[in-house]
Coordinates of C-alpha atoms and ligand atoms in Angstrom, one line a residue:
M561 CA -125.7 61.8 121.0
C562 CA -124.3 58.3 120.8
G563 CA -125.7 54.8 121.3
I564 CA -124.5 52.5 124.0
I565 CA -125.1 48.8 124.8
G566 CA -123.8 46.5 127.5
I567 CA -124.5 42.8 127.9
I568 CA -123.5 40.5 130.7
S569 CA -123.9 36.7 130.7
S570 CA -122.8 33.8 132.9
K571 CA -120.9 32.0 130.1
E572 CA -118.2 33.2 127.8
S573 CA -119.3 33.0 124.2
K574 CA -119.2 34.5 120.7
K575 CA -123.0 34.7 120.8
L576 CA -122.8 37.9 122.7
S577 CA -120.9 39.6 119.9
E578 CA -123.9 38.9 117.6
I579 CA -126.3 40.4 120.1
T580 CA -124.1 43.4 120.4
I581 CA -124.0 43.9 116.7
S582 CA -127.8 43.6 116.3
A583 CA -128.3 46.0 119.2
L584 CA -125.8 48.5 117.7
K585 CA -127.8 48.4 114.4
R586 CA -130.9 49.4 116.3
L587 CA -129.0 52.2 118.0
E588 CA -127.3 53.5 114.9
Y589 CA -129.9 56.3 114.5
R590 CA -128.3 57.8 117.6
G591 CA -124.9 58.2 115.9
Y592 CA -123.2 56.8 112.9
D593 CA -119.7 58.0 112.5
S594 CA -117.7 55.3 114.2
V595 CA -118.3 52.0 116.1
G596 CA -116.5 50.0 118.7
V597 CA -116.9 46.9 120.8
A598 CA -115.1 45.7 123.9
S599 CA -115.3 42.1 125.2
L600 CA -114.3 40.8 128.6
G601 CA -113.5 37.1 129.0
S602 CA -111.0 34.8 130.5
K603 CA -108.2 36.4 128.4
G604 CA -109.1 39.9 129.7
I605 CA -110.4 42.9 127.7
E606 CA -110.3 43.1 123.9
V607 CA -111.3 46.3 122.0
R608 CA -112.0 46.5 118.3
K609 CA -113.1 49.8 116.9
A610 CA -113.0 52.0 113.7
K611 CA -114.6 54.8 111.8
G612 CA -117.6 53.7 109.8
T613 CA -121.1 52.3 110.1
V614 CA -122.0 49.2 112.2
E615 CA -121.9 47.1 109.1
Q616 CA -118.6 48.4 107.9
V617 CA -116.8 48.1 111.2
T618 CA -118.3 44.6 111.9
L619 CA -116.8 43.4 108.7
K620 CA -113.5 45.3 108.9
K621 CA -112.8 44.4 112.5
K622 CA -114.3 40.9 112.4
I623 CA -116.4 41.6 115.5
P624 CA -118.3 38.2 115.3
E625 CA -115.0 36.5 116.2
M626 CA -114.8 38.2 119.6
S627 CA -115.7 36.2 122.6
G628 CA -116.4 37.0 126.3
Y629 CA -119.0 37.0 129.1
I630 CA -119.3 40.8 129.0
F631 CA -119.7 43.0 125.9
L632 CA -119.9 46.7 125.5
G633 CA -120.9 48.3 122.1
H634 CA -120.9 51.9 121.1
T635 CA -122.0 53.8 118.0
R636 CA -120.7 57.4 118.0
W637 CA -122.0 60.8 117.2
A638 CA -118.8 62.8 117.5
T639 CA -118.8 65.8 119.9
H640 CA -115.2 66.1 121.0
G641 CA -112.6 65.0 118.5
A642 CA -113.1 64.1 114.8
P643 CA -114.7 60.8 113.8
T644 CA -111.6 58.7 113.5
D645 CA -110.5 55.1 114.4
Y646 CA -108.7 56.3 117.5
N647 CA -111.6 58.6 118.7
A648 CA -114.1 55.7 118.4
H649 CA -115.2 54.2 121.7
P650 CA -114.5 52.1 123.9
H651 CA -111.7 54.0 125.5
T652 CA -109.2 52.3 127.8
D653 CA -106.8 53.3 130.6
C654 CA -103.0 53.0 130.3
S655 CA -103.0 49.3 131.1
G656 CA -105.9 48.3 128.8
R657 CA -107.6 46.7 131.8
I658 CA -110.5 49.2 132.0
A659 CA -112.8 50.0 129.1
V660 CA -115.4 52.7 129.0
I661 CA -118.2 53.8 126.6
H662 CA -120.0 57.1 127.0
N663 CA -122.9 59.1 125.6
G664 CA -122.7 62.8 126.6
T665 CA -120.2 65.5 127.0
I666 CA -117.7 66.2 129.8
K667 CA -117.3 69.9 130.3
N668 CA -114.2 69.8 132.5
F669 CA -112.3 67.1 130.5
K670 CA -109.5 69.5 129.6
E671 CA -108.7 70.2 133.3
L672 CA -109.0 66.5 134.2
R673 CA -106.9 65.4 131.3
A674 CA -104.1 67.9 132.2
E675 CA -104.2 66.7 135.8
L676 CA -104.1 63.0 134.7
E677 CA -101.3 63.7 132.3
S678 CA -99.3 65.3 135.0
L679 CA -99.7 62.1 137.0
G680 CA -98.2 60.2 134.0
H681 CA -101.4 58.9 132.2
K682 CA -101.0 58.5 128.5
F683 CA -103.9 59.5 126.3
S684 CA -104.6 58.1 122.8
S685 CA -107.6 60.0 121.6
E686 CA -108.9 63.6 121.5
T687 CA -112.2 62.7 123.2
D688 CA -113.6 63.9 126.5
T689 CA -114.6 60.3 127.4
E690 CA -111.0 59.0 127.7
V691 CA -110.6 60.8 131.0
I692 CA -113.0 58.3 132.6
P693 CA -111.0 55.1 132.3
H694 CA -107.8 57.0 133.4
L695 CA -109.7 58.4 136.4
I696 CA -110.9 54.9 137.4
E697 CA -107.3 53.6 136.9
E698 CA -105.9 56.4 139.1
F699 CA -108.4 55.8 141.9
I700 CA -107.8 52.0 141.9
K701 CA -104.0 52.8 142.0
R702 CA -104.7 54.8 145.1
G703 CA -106.2 51.7 146.8
M704 CA -109.9 52.0 146.1
D705 CA -112.0 49.0 145.2
S706 CA -113.5 49.0 141.7
F707 CA -116.9 50.4 142.5
T708 CA -115.6 53.1 144.8
A709 CA -113.1 54.0 142.1
F710 CA -115.8 54.2 139.5
K711 CA -118.0 56.4 141.8
S712 CA -115.0 58.7 142.5
A713 CA -114.4 59.0 138.7
I714 CA -118.0 59.9 138.1
K715 CA -118.1 62.4 140.9
S716 CA -115.1 64.2 139.2
L717 CA -117.1 64.8 136.1
D718 CA -119.0 68.0 135.2
G719 CA -121.3 67.4 132.3
S720 CA -123.8 64.9 130.9
Y721 CA -123.2 61.2 130.7
A722 CA -124.6 57.7 130.3
V723 CA -121.4 55.7 131.0
L724 CA -120.7 52.0 131.1
A725 CA -117.4 50.7 132.3
I726 CA -115.8 47.2 132.6
I727 CA -112.8 46.2 134.6
D728 CA -110.7 43.1 134.0
G729 CA -111.3 40.6 136.7
E730 CA -114.8 42.0 137.6
K731 CA -118.0 40.2 136.4
R732 CA -119.9 43.5 136.5
I733 CA -120.8 46.3 134.2
F734 CA -120.6 49.6 136.1
F735 CA -122.9 52.4 135.0
A736 CA -123.8 56.0 135.8
K737 CA -126.3 58.4 134.3
R738 CA -126.8 62.2 134.2
D739 CA -128.9 63.9 131.4
N740 CA -128.5 61.1 128.9
P741 CA -130.7 58.0 128.7
L742 CA -129.9 54.6 130.2
V743 CA -132.2 51.6 130.5
I744 CA -131.6 48.1 131.9
G745 CA -133.1 45.0 130.3
L746 CA -133.5 42.0 132.6
G747 CA -133.1 38.7 130.8
E748 CA -132.8 35.1 131.9
G749 CA -129.3 34.7 133.3
E750 CA -128.3 37.6 131.0
N751 CA -128.8 41.3 131.5
Y752 CA -128.6 44.3 129.2
I753 CA -128.1 48.0 129.6
A754 CA -128.5 50.5 126.8
S755 CA -129.3 54.0 125.6
D756 CA -132.8 52.9 124.7
I757 CA -135.2 49.9 124.9
P758 CA -135.1 48.8 121.3
A759 CA -131.4 47.9 121.6
F760 CA -132.4 44.8 123.7
L761 CA -136.1 44.5 123.0
P762 CA -135.8 41.2 121.0
Y763 CA -134.2 39.6 124.1
T764 CA -136.3 41.0 126.9
K765 CA -139.3 43.2 127.7
R766 CA -138.6 43.5 131.4
I767 CA -137.0 46.9 131.9
L768 CA -135.8 49.3 134.5
V769 CA -135.2 52.9 133.7
I770 CA -132.2 54.6 135.4
S771 CA -132.8 58.1 136.8
D772 CA -130.5 61.1 136.7
G773 CA -127.7 61.0 139.3
E774 CA -127.9 57.2 139.8
I775 CA -124.9 55.0 139.7
G776 CA -124.5 51.2 140.1
F777 CA -123.5 47.9 138.6
L778 CA -125.1 45.0 136.8
T779 CA -124.2 41.3 137.1
N780 CA -125.8 38.6 134.9
T781 CA -128.5 38.1 137.6
N782 CA -128.6 41.3 139.7
V783 CA -128.8 45.0 139.6
Y784 CA -127.5 47.3 142.2
I785 CA -128.3 51.1 142.1
E786 CA -127.6 53.9 144.5
E787 CA -128.0 57.6 144.3
L788 CA -124.8 59.7 144.2
N789 CA -125.4 60.6 147.9
G790 CA -125.2 56.9 148.7
N791 CA -128.9 56.1 149.2
V792 CA -129.6 52.6 147.9
V793 CA -132.4 52.3 145.4
D794 CA -135.1 49.6 145.6
V795 CA -134.8 48.2 142.1
H796 CA -137.7 45.8 142.3
K797 CA -140.2 48.6 142.5
R798 CA -138.9 50.0 139.3
I799 CA -139.1 47.0 137.1
R800 CA -141.8 47.1 134.4
I801 CA -142.8 45.2 131.3
V802 CA -143.0 47.0 128.0
D803 CA -145.3 46.0 125.3
W804 CA -143.6 47.7 122.3
D805 CA -142.2 46.6 119.0
V806 CA -138.8 47.9 118.0
E807 CA -140.1 50.5 115.6
T808 CA -142.4 52.1 118.3
A809 CA -139.7 51.9 120.9
S810 CA -137.0 53.8 118.9
K811 CA -139.4 56.7 118.8
E812 CA -139.6 56.5 122.6
G813 CA -143.4 56.6 122.6
Y814 CA -143.8 59.3 120.0
A815 CA -145.7 58.6 116.8
H816 CA -143.0 60.1 114.6
F817 CA -139.4 61.2 114.7
M818 CA -140.5 64.7 113.8
I819 CA -142.5 65.2 116.9
K820 CA -139.9 63.5 119.1
E821 CA -137.2 65.8 117.7
I822 CA -139.4 68.9 118.3
H823 CA -139.7 67.7 121.9
E824 CA -135.9 67.2 122.0
S825 CA -135.4 70.9 121.1
P826 CA -135.0 72.2 124.7
K827 CA -132.2 69.7 125.4
A828 CA -130.6 70.4 122.1
V829 CA -130.6 74.2 122.8
R830 CA -129.2 73.5 126.3
D831 CA -126.3 71.5 124.7
T832 CA -125.7 74.1 122.0
I833 CA -125.4 76.9 124.5
S834 CA -123.3 75.0 127.0
S835 CA -121.0 73.9 124.3
L836 CA -120.5 77.6 123.1
M837 CA -120.0 78.7 126.7
S838 CA -117.3 76.1 127.2
D839 CA -115.6 77.2 123.9
L840 CA -115.4 81.0 124.4
D841 CA -111.9 81.1 122.8
V842 CA -113.3 80.1 119.5
V843 CA -116.4 82.2 120.0
E844 CA -114.2 85.3 120.7
K845 CA -112.1 84.7 117.5
I846 CA -115.2 84.4 115.3
C847 CA -116.8 87.4 116.9
E848 CA -113.7 89.4 116.2
E849 CA -113.8 88.3 112.6
I850 CA -117.4 89.5 112.4
R851 CA -116.5 92.9 113.9
Q852 CA -113.5 93.3 111.5
A853 CA -115.1 92.0 108.3
E854 CA -115.8 94.4 105.5
R855 CA -118.8 92.2 104.6
V856 CA -120.4 89.2 106.3
I857 CA -121.9 86.8 103.7
I858 CA -124.3 84.3 105.3
T859 CA -125.2 81.3 103.3
G860 CA -127.2 78.1 103.6
A861 CA -130.1 76.2 102.0
G862 CA -133.7 75.8 102.9
T863 CA -134.2 76.0 106.7
S864 CA -130.6 76.7 107.3
Y865 CA -130.9 79.7 105.0
H866 CA -133.8 81.0 107.1
A867 CA -131.6 80.8 110.2
G868 CA -128.9 82.7 108.2
L869 CA -131.3 85.4 107.1
Y870 CA -132.3 85.9 110.7
F871 CA -128.7 86.4 111.7
S872 CA -128.1 88.7 108.7
L873 CA -130.9 91.0 109.8
L874 CA -129.4 91.1 113.3
L875 CA -126.1 92.1 111.9
T876 CA -127.5 94.7 109.5
R877 CA -129.3 96.3 112.4
E878 CA -125.9 96.8 114.1
G879 CA -124.6 98.5 111.0
I880 CA -122.6 95.5 109.6
T881 CA -122.7 95.0 105.9
S882 CA -124.3 91.6 105.6
I883 CA -125.4 89.6 102.5
P884 CA -127.8 86.7 103.1
L885 CA -127.1 84.3 100.2
I886 CA -129.2 81.3 99.2
A887 CA -126.4 78.9 98.7
S888 CA -127.4 77.6 95.3
E889 CA -127.3 81.3 94.0
Y890 CA -123.7 81.6 95.0
Y891 CA -122.5 82.7 91.6
N892 CA -124.2 86.0 92.0
V893 CA -121.7 87.2 94.6
K894 CA -118.1 88.0 94.0
G895 CA -116.0 87.4 97.1
K896 CA -113.0 89.4 98.1
K897 CA -110.4 89.8 100.9
G898 CA -112.1 91.2 103.9
D899 CA -115.2 89.0 103.4
L900 CA -116.3 86.6 106.1
I901 CA -118.6 83.8 105.1
I902 CA -120.9 82.2 107.6
A903 CA -122.0 78.8 106.2
I904 CA -124.9 77.2 108.0
S905 CA -125.8 73.5 107.4
Q906 CA -127.3 70.8 109.5
S907 CA -125.7 68.0 107.5
G908 CA -122.5 69.9 106.7
E909 CA -122.7 68.1 103.3
T910 CA -125.1 70.2 101.2
I911 CA -123.3 70.6 97.9
D912 CA -124.7 74.1 97.2
V913 CA -123.3 75.4 100.5
L914 CA -119.9 73.7 99.7
Q915 CA -119.8 75.3 96.2
A916 CA -120.6 78.7 97.7
I917 CA -117.8 78.5 100.3
R918 CA -115.3 77.1 97.8
K919 CA -115.9 79.9 95.3
L920 CA -115.9 82.7 97.9
K921 CA -112.9 81.3 99.7
S922 CA -111.0 81.1 96.4
E923 CA -111.8 84.8 96.0
G924 CA -110.2 85.7 99.4
A925 CA -113.0 85.2 102.0
K926 CA -112.6 83.5 105.3
V927 CA -115.1 80.9 106.3
V928 CA -117.0 80.1 109.6
S929 CA -119.2 77.1 109.6
I930 CA -122.1 76.1 111.8
T931 CA -123.0 72.5 111.3
N932 CA -124.6 69.7 113.3
V933 CA -122.5 66.9 111.9
I934 CA -119.0 67.0 113.3
E935 CA -116.1 67.1 110.8
S936 CA -118.5 67.2 107.9
A937 CA -117.2 68.4 104.6
I938 CA -118.3 72.0 105.2
A939 CA -116.7 72.0 108.7
R940 CA -113.5 70.6 107.2
E941 CA -113.3 73.4 104.6
S942 CA -113.8 76.2 107.1
D943 CA -111.4 78.4 109.0
Y944 CA -113.5 78.3 112.1
K945 CA -116.2 75.9 113.1
I946 CA -119.1 75.8 115.5
Y947 CA -121.2 72.7 116.1
M948 CA -124.9 72.8 117.0
R949 CA -124.8 69.7 119.1
A950 CA -128.4 69.0 118.5
G951 CA -127.8 65.2 118.1
P952 CA -128.8 63.2 115.0
E953 CA -132.0 64.4 113.3
I954 CA -133.8 61.5 111.7
G955 CA -137.0 63.3 110.5
V956 CA -136.3 64.8 107.0
A957 CA -137.7 68.2 108.0
A958 CA -135.3 70.2 110.1
T959 CA -136.8 71.0 113.5
K960 CA -134.5 70.9 116.5
T961 CA -131.6 71.8 114.3
F962 CA -133.3 75.0 113.2
T963 CA -133.9 76.0 116.8
T964 CA -130.3 75.3 117.6
Q965 CA -129.0 77.2 114.6
V966 CA -131.0 80.2 115.8
A967 CA -129.6 79.7 119.3
S968 CA -126.0 79.5 118.1
L969 CA -126.5 82.6 116.0
L970 CA -128.2 84.6 118.8
F971 CA -125.2 83.6 121.0
L972 CA -122.7 84.9 118.4
Y973 CA -124.7 88.1 117.9
S974 CA -125.0 88.8 121.7
Y975 CA -121.3 88.1 122.2
T976 CA -120.1 90.2 119.2
F977 CA -122.1 93.2 120.3
G978 CA -121.7 93.0 124.0
K979 CA -125.3 92.0 124.8
D980 CA -126.3 89.7 127.6
W981 CA -125.1 86.4 126.1
K982 CA -125.1 84.7 129.5
A983 CA -128.9 85.0 129.6
L984 CA -129.0 82.4 126.8
K985 CA -128.2 79.9 129.5
D986 CA -131.9 79.7 130.3
A987 CA -133.0 79.7 126.6
D988 CA -133.9 76.0 126.8
K989 CA -136.5 76.7 129.4
E990 CA -138.3 79.1 127.1
V991 CA -138.3 76.6 124.3
E992 CA -139.7 74.0 126.7
Q993 CA -142.4 76.4 127.9
A994 CA -143.4 77.3 124.4
I995 CA -143.8 73.6 123.4
N996 CA -145.8 72.9 126.5
A997 CA -148.0 75.9 126.1
T998 CA -148.8 75.5 122.4
E999 CA -149.3 71.8 121.6
G1000 CA -153.1 72.2 121.8
F1001 CA -153.2 75.4 119.8
A1002 CA -150.7 74.0 117.2
K1003 CA -152.9 70.9 116.8
R1004 CA -156.0 72.9 116.2
V1005 CA -154.3 75.3 113.7
G1006 CA -152.5 72.5 112.0
E1007 CA -155.7 70.5 111.5
E1008 CA -157.5 73.6 110.1
L1009 CA -154.7 74.5 107.8
A1010 CA -154.4 71.0 106.5
K1011 CA -157.9 71.4 104.9
K1012 CA -156.8 74.5 102.9
Q1013 CA -155.2 74.8 99.4
N1014 CA -153.1 77.9 100.1
I1015 CA -151.8 79.7 103.2
Y1016 CA -149.9 83.0 103.7
Y1017 CA -147.3 83.3 106.4
L1018 CA -146.6 87.0 107.2
G1019 CA -144.1 88.7 109.4
R1020 CA -142.1 91.9 109.8
G1021 CA -138.5 92.4 110.8
L1022 CA -137.0 89.5 112.6
S1023 CA -140.3 87.6 112.3
L1024 CA -139.9 87.4 108.5
P1025 CA -137.4 84.5 108.5
L1026 CA -139.6 82.7 111.0
A1027 CA -142.6 83.2 108.7
M1028 CA -140.5 81.9 105.8
E1029 CA -139.6 78.9 107.9
G1030 CA -143.2 78.3 108.9
A1031 CA -144.3 78.3 105.3
L1032 CA -141.5 76.0 104.2
K1033 CA -142.2 73.5 107.1
I1034 CA -146.0 73.2 106.5
K1035 CA -145.5 73.0 102.7
E1036 CA -142.9 70.3 102.8
V1037 CA -144.6 67.9 105.3
S1038 CA -148.3 68.5 104.6
Y1039 CA -148.2 69.4 100.9
V1040 CA -150.4 72.5 101.4
H1041 CA -149.1 75.4 99.3
A1042 CA -147.8 78.1 101.7
E1043 CA -146.0 81.3 100.9
S1044 CA -144.4 83.8 103.1
Y1045 CA -144.2 87.6 102.6
P1046 CA -143.1 90.6 104.6
A1047 CA -146.4 91.6 106.1
G1048 CA -146.2 95.1 104.8
E1049 CA -145.5 93.9 101.3
S1050 CA -148.6 91.7 101.3
K1051 CA -150.8 94.5 100.1
H1052 CA -148.6 95.0 97.0
G1053 CA -150.0 92.0 95.3
P1054 CA -150.5 88.9 97.4
I1055 CA -153.7 90.3 99.1
S1056 CA -155.6 89.8 95.8
L1057 CA -155.9 86.1 96.6
V1058 CA -157.5 86.7 100.0
E1059 CA -161.2 86.0 100.1
N1060 CA -163.5 84.4 102.6
G1061 CA -161.7 81.8 104.8
F1062 CA -158.3 82.3 103.2
P1063 CA -155.8 81.4 106.0
V1064 CA -153.2 83.9 107.0
V1065 CA -150.7 83.1 109.7
F1066 CA -149.0 86.1 111.3
I1067 CA -145.7 85.8 113.1
N1068 CA -145.3 88.5 115.7
D1069 CA -142.1 88.5 117.8
G1070 CA -143.5 91.5 119.8
E1071 CA -141.4 94.1 118.1
M1072 CA -144.1 95.8 115.8
P1073 CA -147.5 94.6 116.9
E1074 CA -149.2 97.9 115.9
L1075 CA -147.9 97.7 112.3
L1076 CA -148.9 94.0 112.1
K1077 CA -152.3 94.9 113.4
N1078 CA -152.9 97.1 110.3
N1079 CA -152.0 94.1 108.1
V1080 CA -154.3 91.8 110.1
M1081 CA -157.1 94.3 109.6
E1082 CA -156.5 94.5 105.9
M1083 CA -156.6 90.7 105.6
K1084 CA -159.6 90.4 107.9
A1085 CA -161.6 93.0 105.8
R1086 CA -161.3 90.6 102.9
G1087 CA -162.6 87.6 104.8
G1088 CA -159.1 86.1 105.7
K1089 CA -159.0 83.7 108.6
I1090 CA -156.3 85.1 110.9
Y1091 CA -154.0 83.1 113.1
V1092 CA -151.3 84.9 115.1
I1093 CA -148.3 83.5 116.9
S1094 CA -147.3 86.2 119.3
A1095 CA -144.4 86.7 121.7
N1096 CA -144.3 89.4 124.3
R1097 CA -146.9 91.7 122.9
K1098 CA -150.3 90.7 121.4
V1099 CA -151.6 91.9 118.0
G1100 CA -155.3 91.3 118.9
E1101 CA -158.1 91.1 116.3
A1102 CA -157.1 87.6 115.2
D1103 CA -159.5 84.6 114.9
L1104 CA -156.9 82.7 117.0
E1105 CA -153.9 84.0 118.7
I1106 CA -151.3 82.3 120.9
F1107 CA -149.3 84.4 123.2
L1108 CA -145.8 83.5 124.5
N1109 CA -143.9 85.4 127.2
S1110 CA -140.4 85.1 126.0
K1111 CA -136.9 86.7 126.3
F1112 CA -136.0 85.0 123.0
P1113 CA -139.0 85.2 120.8
A1114 CA -137.4 83.4 117.8
L1115 CA -136.5 80.4 120.0
S1116 CA -140.1 80.2 121.4
I1117 CA -141.8 80.7 118.0
S1118 CA -139.6 78.1 116.2
P1119 CA -141.2 75.0 117.8
V1120 CA -144.7 76.4 117.4
I1121 CA -144.4 76.7 113.6
Q1122 CA -143.0 73.2 113.5
L1123 CA -145.8 71.7 115.6
I1124 CA -148.4 73.3 113.4
A1125 CA -146.7 71.7 110.3
Y1126 CA -146.5 68.4 112.1
Y1127 CA -150.2 68.3 113.1
A1128 CA -151.2 69.4 109.6
A1129 CA -149.3 66.4 108.1
V1130 CA -150.6 63.9 110.6
S1131 CA -154.2 65.1 110.2
K1132 CA -153.9 64.3 106.4
G1133 CA -152.6 60.8 107.2
L1134 CA -149.1 61.7 105.9
D1135 CA -145.8 60.5 107.2
P1136 CA -144.0 63.7 108.3
D1137 CA -140.7 61.9 108.7
K1138 CA -140.4 61.1 105.0
P1139 CA -142.0 63.8 102.9
R1140 CA -142.1 62.8 99.2
N1141 CA -139.3 63.9 96.9
L1142 CA -137.1 65.1 99.8
A1143 CA -133.8 63.8 101.2
K1144 CA -132.2 64.6 104.4
T1145 CA -128.9 65.5 102.8
V1146 CA -128.8 67.0 99.4
T1147 CA -125.5 66.3 97.6
V1148 CA -126.6 67.2 94.1
E1149 CA -126.6 70.7 92.6
Ligands
F6R984 C1 -136.3 71.8 105.5 C2 -135.0 71.1 105.3 C3 -134.2 71.5 104.2 C4 -132.7 71.7 104.7 C5 -131.8 72.0 103.5 C6 -130.4 72.3 104.0 O1 -137.0 71.2 106.6 O2 -134.7 70.2 106.1 O3 -134.6 72.7 103.6 O4 -132.7 72.7 105.6 O5 -131.8 70.9 102.6 O6 -129.8 71.2 104.6 P1 -128.6 71.4 105.5 O7 -128.9 72.2 106.7 O8 -128.2 70.0 105.9 O9 -127.5 72.0 104.7

């Protein structure tokens, strides 16, 4: 995920640089590892960019000194290529007369780059985006006009994109969209185009949303859009006025980032799986390490540990010696040659996870990391790295990143043991269906649980890590005490708390509903109020049971436990995005 903004005006001025900077600040939640600006004025295109936040790069690169009648601004969330000065956008062609900013991923960039290099194009970054200005340059060289060249470049891409391009000598911003957001803001003699509405909201409330597969250009007074098949779009019908403030708009109509991010899970899972599928060389190497390892030690903290525990159970079931290790307890394990560590961390900066990998690595282990933040400390210290590609997560509670951790691990598991890993291509649809089918159930359960003092979350087998995650999630955002147990273990102590109305949430991935039913009956006999989240096979006997038909039960159940936690918090009037005492990245031991 990245943030993009384009502004076009009739007059050349430095004022546009200020508008660009303020728009980038509002877009920074979409990416924050590097920033860049391109201006186009009478002296041609100028690009200033660097690693760092909007504030740092603005100062370092003296962005307010730039002048032009068109500005492009980009804040990056690295996907291909480390967050460095040279990988920051905008990217230019060989001549520096074409500049491009992009949000998305281009799957066929390696092939395109090789072809362009064989034609003599010189690349200066590791990004997938850089193929776009070179493609435009190549098509112009072959005699096409600017817009035709831009269209031809876009048609060559396989992947997702919201792209803006400027070409020296053209008073137009060219744009195209597939799978990533792009919205136009219509001002007075000045137009805007950005990843989201808040970017330009202080300047105009007249907007026009671009649809997938559309391509066009923007002047300071006009918008032209056509579909990729050439049909011209009637833009006037699309214009609408928004009545939002900036805060509401950055949540895209959702009340909180947590619920927005739960709803982003299907796309996040789609991006996770497609990125793994396009990087099978690395996947194969990691899977071979898993097959060869004497022990696989899987470590993480909080939610990431739960994803790790899930993977550890999968490996153990295949006869692999696997140790699930809560990262902060790393000193309990002595590493040795032949060990493989799998370190899981959304932020990639959690100090406990770093300490764990540093110790075990120094004792001879190899390290695989699965992080969301590209080139984070944990990724840098690993022998092999996989990225979740979930996009930035603003809500403190991990939601879409947990689902993508499970998706990545399911992929590794399926690939390692010759299961049907290609089936995961459709996993995002199951996540989407689960969200759509359970919102009402989750709201009702969340509101009921919010009124309680204590809750049990119980599961067996692969459902146990999900029960642990369900308990953690509701506890951290709604401040209701929740504890998880293996369902069978509940009768060895925990059941003594159960009396009339005590809530017990069972997680049933469909593997052992008969055994779970025994535990349900035990809880019910003591007056427990029973909620069951079931995939594939029902338990029955519950006060309330939701049933999901799913090939990937963990992926379907994951958003349901998150939605329950969300609605519990909201019903108590709490802000689920900022639970008290918690930080998104924990860099203290
Ligand atoms: C729970 C949560 C935390 C994190 C934990 C690890 O919702 O967000 O438990 O999972 O602090 O963080 P990362 O994954 O960044 O290492």
